[in-house]
mmCIF file of C-alpha atoms and ligand atoms in Angstrom:
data_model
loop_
_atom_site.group_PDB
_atom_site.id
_atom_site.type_symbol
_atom_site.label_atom_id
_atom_site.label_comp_id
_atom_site.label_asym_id
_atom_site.label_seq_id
_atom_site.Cartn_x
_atom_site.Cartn_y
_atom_site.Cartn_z
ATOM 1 C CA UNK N 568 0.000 0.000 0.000
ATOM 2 C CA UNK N 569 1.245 3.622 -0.725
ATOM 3 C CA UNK N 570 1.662 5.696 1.916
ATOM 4 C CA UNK N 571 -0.860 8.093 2.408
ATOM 5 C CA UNK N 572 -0.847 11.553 4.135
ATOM 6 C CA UNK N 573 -4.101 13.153 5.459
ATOM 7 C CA UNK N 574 -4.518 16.957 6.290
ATOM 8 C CA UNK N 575 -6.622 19.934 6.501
ATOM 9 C CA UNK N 576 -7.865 20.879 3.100
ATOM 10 C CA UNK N 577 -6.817 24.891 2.296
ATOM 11 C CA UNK N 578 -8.188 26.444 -0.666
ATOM 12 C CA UNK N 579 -5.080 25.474 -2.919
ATOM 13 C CA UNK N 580 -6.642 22.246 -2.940
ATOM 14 C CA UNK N 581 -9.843 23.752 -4.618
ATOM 15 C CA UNK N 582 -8.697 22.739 -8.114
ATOM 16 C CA UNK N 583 -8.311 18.773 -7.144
ATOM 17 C CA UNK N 584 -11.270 18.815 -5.117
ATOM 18 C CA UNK N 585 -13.488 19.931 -7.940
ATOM 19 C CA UNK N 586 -11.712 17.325 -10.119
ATOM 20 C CA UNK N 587 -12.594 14.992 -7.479
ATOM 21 C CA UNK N 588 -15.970 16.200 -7.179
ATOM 22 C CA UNK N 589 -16.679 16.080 -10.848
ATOM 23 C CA UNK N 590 -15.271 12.276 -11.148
ATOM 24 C CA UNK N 591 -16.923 11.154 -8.160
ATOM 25 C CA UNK N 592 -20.966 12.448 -8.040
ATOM 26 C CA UNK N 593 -23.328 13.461 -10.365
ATOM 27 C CA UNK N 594 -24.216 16.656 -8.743
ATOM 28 C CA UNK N 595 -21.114 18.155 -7.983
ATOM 29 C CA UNK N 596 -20.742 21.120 -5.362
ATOM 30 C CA UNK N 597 -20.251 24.413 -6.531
ATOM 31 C CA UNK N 598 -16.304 26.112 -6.361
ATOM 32 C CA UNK N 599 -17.816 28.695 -4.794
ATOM 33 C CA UNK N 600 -19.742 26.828 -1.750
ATOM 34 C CA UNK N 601 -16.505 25.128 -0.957
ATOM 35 C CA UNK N 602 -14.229 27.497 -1.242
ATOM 36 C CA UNK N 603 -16.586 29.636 1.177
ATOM 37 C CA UNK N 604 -16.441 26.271 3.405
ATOM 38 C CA UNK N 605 -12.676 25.899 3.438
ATOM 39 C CA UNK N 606 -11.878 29.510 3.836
ATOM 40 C CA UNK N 607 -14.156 31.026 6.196
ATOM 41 C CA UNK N 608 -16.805 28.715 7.618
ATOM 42 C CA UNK N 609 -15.264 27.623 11.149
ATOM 43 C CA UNK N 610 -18.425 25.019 11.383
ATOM 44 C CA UNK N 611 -17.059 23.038 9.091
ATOM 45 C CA UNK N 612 -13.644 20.770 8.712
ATOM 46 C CA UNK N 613 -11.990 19.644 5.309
ATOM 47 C CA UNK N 614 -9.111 17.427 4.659
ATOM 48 C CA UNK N 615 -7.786 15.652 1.673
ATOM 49 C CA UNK N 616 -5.715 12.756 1.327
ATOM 50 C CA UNK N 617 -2.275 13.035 -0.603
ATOM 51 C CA UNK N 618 -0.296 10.321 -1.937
ATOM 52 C CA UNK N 619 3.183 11.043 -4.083
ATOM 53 C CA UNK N 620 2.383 14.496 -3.603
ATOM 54 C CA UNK N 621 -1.248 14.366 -5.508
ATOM 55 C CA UNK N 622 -4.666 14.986 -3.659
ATOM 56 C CA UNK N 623 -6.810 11.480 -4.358
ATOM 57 C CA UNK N 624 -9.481 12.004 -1.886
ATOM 58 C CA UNK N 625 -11.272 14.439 0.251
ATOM 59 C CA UNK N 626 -13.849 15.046 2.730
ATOM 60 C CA UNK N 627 -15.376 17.587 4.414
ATOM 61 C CA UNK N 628 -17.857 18.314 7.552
ATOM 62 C CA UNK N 629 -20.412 20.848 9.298
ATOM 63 C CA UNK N 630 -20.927 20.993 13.253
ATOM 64 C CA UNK N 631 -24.591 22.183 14.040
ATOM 65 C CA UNK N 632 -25.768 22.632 17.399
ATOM 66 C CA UNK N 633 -23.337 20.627 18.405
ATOM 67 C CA UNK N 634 -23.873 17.698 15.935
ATOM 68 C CA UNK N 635 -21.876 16.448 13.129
ATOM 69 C CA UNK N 636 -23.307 16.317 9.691
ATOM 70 C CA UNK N 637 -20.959 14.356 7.501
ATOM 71 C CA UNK N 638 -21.414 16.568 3.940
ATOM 72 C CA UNK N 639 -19.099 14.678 1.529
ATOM 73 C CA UNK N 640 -16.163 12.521 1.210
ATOM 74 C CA UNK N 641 -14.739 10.702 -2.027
ATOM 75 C CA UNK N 642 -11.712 9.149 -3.174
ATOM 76 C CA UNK N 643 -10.420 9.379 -6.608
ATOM 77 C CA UNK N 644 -11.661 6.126 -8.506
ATOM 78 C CA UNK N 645 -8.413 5.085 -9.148
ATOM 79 C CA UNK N 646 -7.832 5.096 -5.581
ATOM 80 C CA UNK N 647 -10.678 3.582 -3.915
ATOM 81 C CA UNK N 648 -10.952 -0.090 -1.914
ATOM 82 C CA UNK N 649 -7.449 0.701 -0.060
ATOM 83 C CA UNK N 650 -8.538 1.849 2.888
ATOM 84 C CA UNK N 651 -8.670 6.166 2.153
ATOM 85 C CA UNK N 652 -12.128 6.669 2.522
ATOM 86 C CA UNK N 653 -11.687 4.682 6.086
ATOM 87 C CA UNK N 654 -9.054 7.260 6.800
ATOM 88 C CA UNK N 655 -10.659 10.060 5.881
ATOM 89 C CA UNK N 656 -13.883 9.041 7.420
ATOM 90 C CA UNK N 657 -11.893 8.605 10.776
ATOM 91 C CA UNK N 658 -10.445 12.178 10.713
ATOM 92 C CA UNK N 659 -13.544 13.973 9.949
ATOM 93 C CA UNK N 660 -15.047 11.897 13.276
ATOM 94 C CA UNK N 661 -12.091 12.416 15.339
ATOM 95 C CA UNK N 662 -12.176 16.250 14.500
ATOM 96 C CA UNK N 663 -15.783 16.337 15.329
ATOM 97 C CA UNK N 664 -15.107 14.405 18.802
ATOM 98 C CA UNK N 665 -12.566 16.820 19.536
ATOM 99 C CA UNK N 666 -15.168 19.292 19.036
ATOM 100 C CA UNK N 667 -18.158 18.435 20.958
ATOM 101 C CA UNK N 668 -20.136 16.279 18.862
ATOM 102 C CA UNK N 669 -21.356 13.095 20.053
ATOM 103 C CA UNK N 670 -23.987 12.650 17.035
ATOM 104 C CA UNK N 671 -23.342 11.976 13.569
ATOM 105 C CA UNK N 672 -25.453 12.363 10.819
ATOM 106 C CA UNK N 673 -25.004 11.751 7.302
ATOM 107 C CA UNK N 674 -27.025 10.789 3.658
ATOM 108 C CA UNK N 675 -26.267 8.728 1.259
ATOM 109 C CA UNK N 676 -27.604 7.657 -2.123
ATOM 110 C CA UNK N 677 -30.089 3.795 -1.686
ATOM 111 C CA UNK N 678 -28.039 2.966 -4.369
ATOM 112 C CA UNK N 679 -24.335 3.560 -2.811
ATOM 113 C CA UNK N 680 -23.305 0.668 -1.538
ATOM 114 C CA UNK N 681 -20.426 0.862 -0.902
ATOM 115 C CA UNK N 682 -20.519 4.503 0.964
ATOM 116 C CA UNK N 683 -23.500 2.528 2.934
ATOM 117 C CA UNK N 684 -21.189 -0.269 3.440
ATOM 118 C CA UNK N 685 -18.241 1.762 4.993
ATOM 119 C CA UNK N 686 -20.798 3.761 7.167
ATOM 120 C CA UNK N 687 -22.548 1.110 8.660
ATOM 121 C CA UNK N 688 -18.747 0.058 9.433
ATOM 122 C CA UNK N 689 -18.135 2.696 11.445
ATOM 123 C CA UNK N 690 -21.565 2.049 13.129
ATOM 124 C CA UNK N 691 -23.620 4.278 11.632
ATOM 125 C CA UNK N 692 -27.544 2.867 11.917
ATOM 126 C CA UNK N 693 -30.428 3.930 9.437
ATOM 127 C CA UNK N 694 -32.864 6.075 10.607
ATOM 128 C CA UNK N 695 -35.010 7.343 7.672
ATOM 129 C CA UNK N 696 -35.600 8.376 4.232
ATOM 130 C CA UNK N 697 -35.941 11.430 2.536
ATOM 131 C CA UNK N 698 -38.182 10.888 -0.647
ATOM 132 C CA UNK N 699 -37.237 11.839 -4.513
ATOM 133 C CA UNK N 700 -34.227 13.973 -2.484
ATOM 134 C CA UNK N 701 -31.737 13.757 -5.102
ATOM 135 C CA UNK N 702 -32.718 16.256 -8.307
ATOM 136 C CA UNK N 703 -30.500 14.361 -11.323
ATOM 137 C CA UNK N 704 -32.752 11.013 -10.917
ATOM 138 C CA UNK N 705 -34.749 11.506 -8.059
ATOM 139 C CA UNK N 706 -33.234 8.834 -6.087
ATOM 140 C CA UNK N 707 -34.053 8.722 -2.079
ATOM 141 C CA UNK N 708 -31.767 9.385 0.588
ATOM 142 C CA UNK N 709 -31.183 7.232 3.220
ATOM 143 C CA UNK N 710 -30.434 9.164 6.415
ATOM 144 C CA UNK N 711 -28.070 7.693 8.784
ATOM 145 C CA UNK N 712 -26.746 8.354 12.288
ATOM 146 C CA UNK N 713 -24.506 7.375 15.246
ATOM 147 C CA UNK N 714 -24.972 8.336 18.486
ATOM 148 C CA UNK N 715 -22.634 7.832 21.439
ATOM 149 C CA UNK N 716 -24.311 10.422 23.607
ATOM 150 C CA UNK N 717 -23.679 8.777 26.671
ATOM 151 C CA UNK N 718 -26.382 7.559 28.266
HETATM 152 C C1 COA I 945 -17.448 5.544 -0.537
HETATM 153 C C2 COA I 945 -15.944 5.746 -0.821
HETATM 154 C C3 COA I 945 -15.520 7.115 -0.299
HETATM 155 C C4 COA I 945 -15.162 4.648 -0.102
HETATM 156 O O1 COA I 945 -13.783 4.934 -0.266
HETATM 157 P P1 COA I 945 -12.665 3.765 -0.306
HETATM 158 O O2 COA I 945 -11.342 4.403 -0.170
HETATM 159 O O3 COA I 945 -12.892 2.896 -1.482
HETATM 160 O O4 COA I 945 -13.050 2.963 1.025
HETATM 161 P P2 COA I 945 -12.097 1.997 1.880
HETATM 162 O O5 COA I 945 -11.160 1.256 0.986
HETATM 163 O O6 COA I 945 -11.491 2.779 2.990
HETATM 164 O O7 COA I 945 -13.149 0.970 2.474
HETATM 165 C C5 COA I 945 -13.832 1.251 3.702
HETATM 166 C C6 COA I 945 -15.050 0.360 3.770
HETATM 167 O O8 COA I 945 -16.007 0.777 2.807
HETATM 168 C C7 COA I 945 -16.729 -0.347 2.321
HETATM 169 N N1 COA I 945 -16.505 -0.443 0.873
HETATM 170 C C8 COA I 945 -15.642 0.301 0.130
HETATM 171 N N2 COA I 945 -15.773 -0.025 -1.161
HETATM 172 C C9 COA I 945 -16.702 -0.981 -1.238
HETATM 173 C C10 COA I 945 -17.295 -1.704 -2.317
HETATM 174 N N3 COA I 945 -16.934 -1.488 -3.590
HETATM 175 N N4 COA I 945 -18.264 -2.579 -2.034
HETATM 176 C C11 COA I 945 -18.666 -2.803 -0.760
HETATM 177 N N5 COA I 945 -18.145 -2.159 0.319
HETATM 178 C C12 COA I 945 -17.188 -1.249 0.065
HETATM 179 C C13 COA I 945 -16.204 -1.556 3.069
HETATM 180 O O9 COA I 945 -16.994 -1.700 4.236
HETATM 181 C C14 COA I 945 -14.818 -1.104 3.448
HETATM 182 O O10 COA I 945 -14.327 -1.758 4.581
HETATM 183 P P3 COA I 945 -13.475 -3.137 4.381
HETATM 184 O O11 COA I 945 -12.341 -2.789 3.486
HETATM 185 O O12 COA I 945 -13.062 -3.490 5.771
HETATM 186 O O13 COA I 945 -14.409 -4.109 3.749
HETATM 187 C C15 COA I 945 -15.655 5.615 -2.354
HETATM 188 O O14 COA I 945 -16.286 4.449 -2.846
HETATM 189 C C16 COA I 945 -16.099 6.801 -3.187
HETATM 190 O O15 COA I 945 -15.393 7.803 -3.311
HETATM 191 N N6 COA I 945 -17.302 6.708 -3.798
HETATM 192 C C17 COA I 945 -17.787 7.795 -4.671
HETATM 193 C C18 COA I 945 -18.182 9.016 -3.876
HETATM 194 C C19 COA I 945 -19.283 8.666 -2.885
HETATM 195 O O16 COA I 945 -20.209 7.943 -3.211
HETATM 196 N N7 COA I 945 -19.174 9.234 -1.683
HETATM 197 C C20 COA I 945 -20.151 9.032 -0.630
HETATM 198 C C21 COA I 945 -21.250 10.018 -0.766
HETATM 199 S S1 COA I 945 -22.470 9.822 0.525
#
């Protein structure tokens, strides 16, 4: 396995990112929305993943009220089923521990299964659906969460 390096996303990134975004969904974010995120939105938390110098994955997170909401991560195809997205996924959660948040919320494509796979991994449960949420085919969302609020 290469060796991979994973750190906070600044706004030089913006031009992988996009690439990243535009090989990875169907309704990619807008430049400007991210670059809003990554520069001046203290809610939120971005890093990529580097290997041999190159960005090949990214992911990115808002704290509301105290709660995480997971708003994207992807790894380059090229990439993917060697573990980044785990270690991504890992340093948005620790960030958000670190931070207050003992919730996690997230949503995900019905048909993704292998984002579904890797959350229910990191024990994410599935709570509910929102109907016809996604505009390009009208696919639901599937709504998941973790909670460790301690009880
Ligand atoms: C979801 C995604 C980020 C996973 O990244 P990845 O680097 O391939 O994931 P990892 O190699 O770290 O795998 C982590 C876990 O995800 C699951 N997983 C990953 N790829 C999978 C596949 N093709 N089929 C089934 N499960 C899969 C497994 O549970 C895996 O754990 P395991 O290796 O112990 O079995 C990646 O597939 C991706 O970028 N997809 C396109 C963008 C996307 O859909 N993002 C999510 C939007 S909600």
């Amino acid at each position: 396995m290469k060796w991979i390096r994973i750190r906070s996303a600044t706004t030089d990134d913006l031009d992988a990112i996009m690439a990243l975004e535009e090989s990875c969904f169907t309704l990619p974010w807008r430049r400007e929305d991210l670059e809003i995120d990554i520069r001046e939105n203290i809610l939120s938390a971005y890093f990529v993943a580097e290997t041999s110098g190159q960005v090949c994955g990214y992911a990115g997170m808002w704290m509301v009220c105290g709660e995480c909401h997971i708003m994207t991560i992807a790894v380059a195809p090229g990439h993917r089923q060697a573990g980044i997205g785990a270690m991504l996924f890992m340093k948005l959660m620790d960030e958000a521990r670190l931070r207050g948040a003992n919730r996690y919320f997230l949503e995900v494509r019905m048909s993704n299964a292998p984002a579904i796979a890797m959350y229910e991994k990191f024990g994410f449960r599935r709570i509910d659906v929102r109907r016809a949420y996604y505009d390009d085919n009208g696919e639901d969302a599937l709504i998941m969460c973790r909670d460790d609020t301690p009880v």
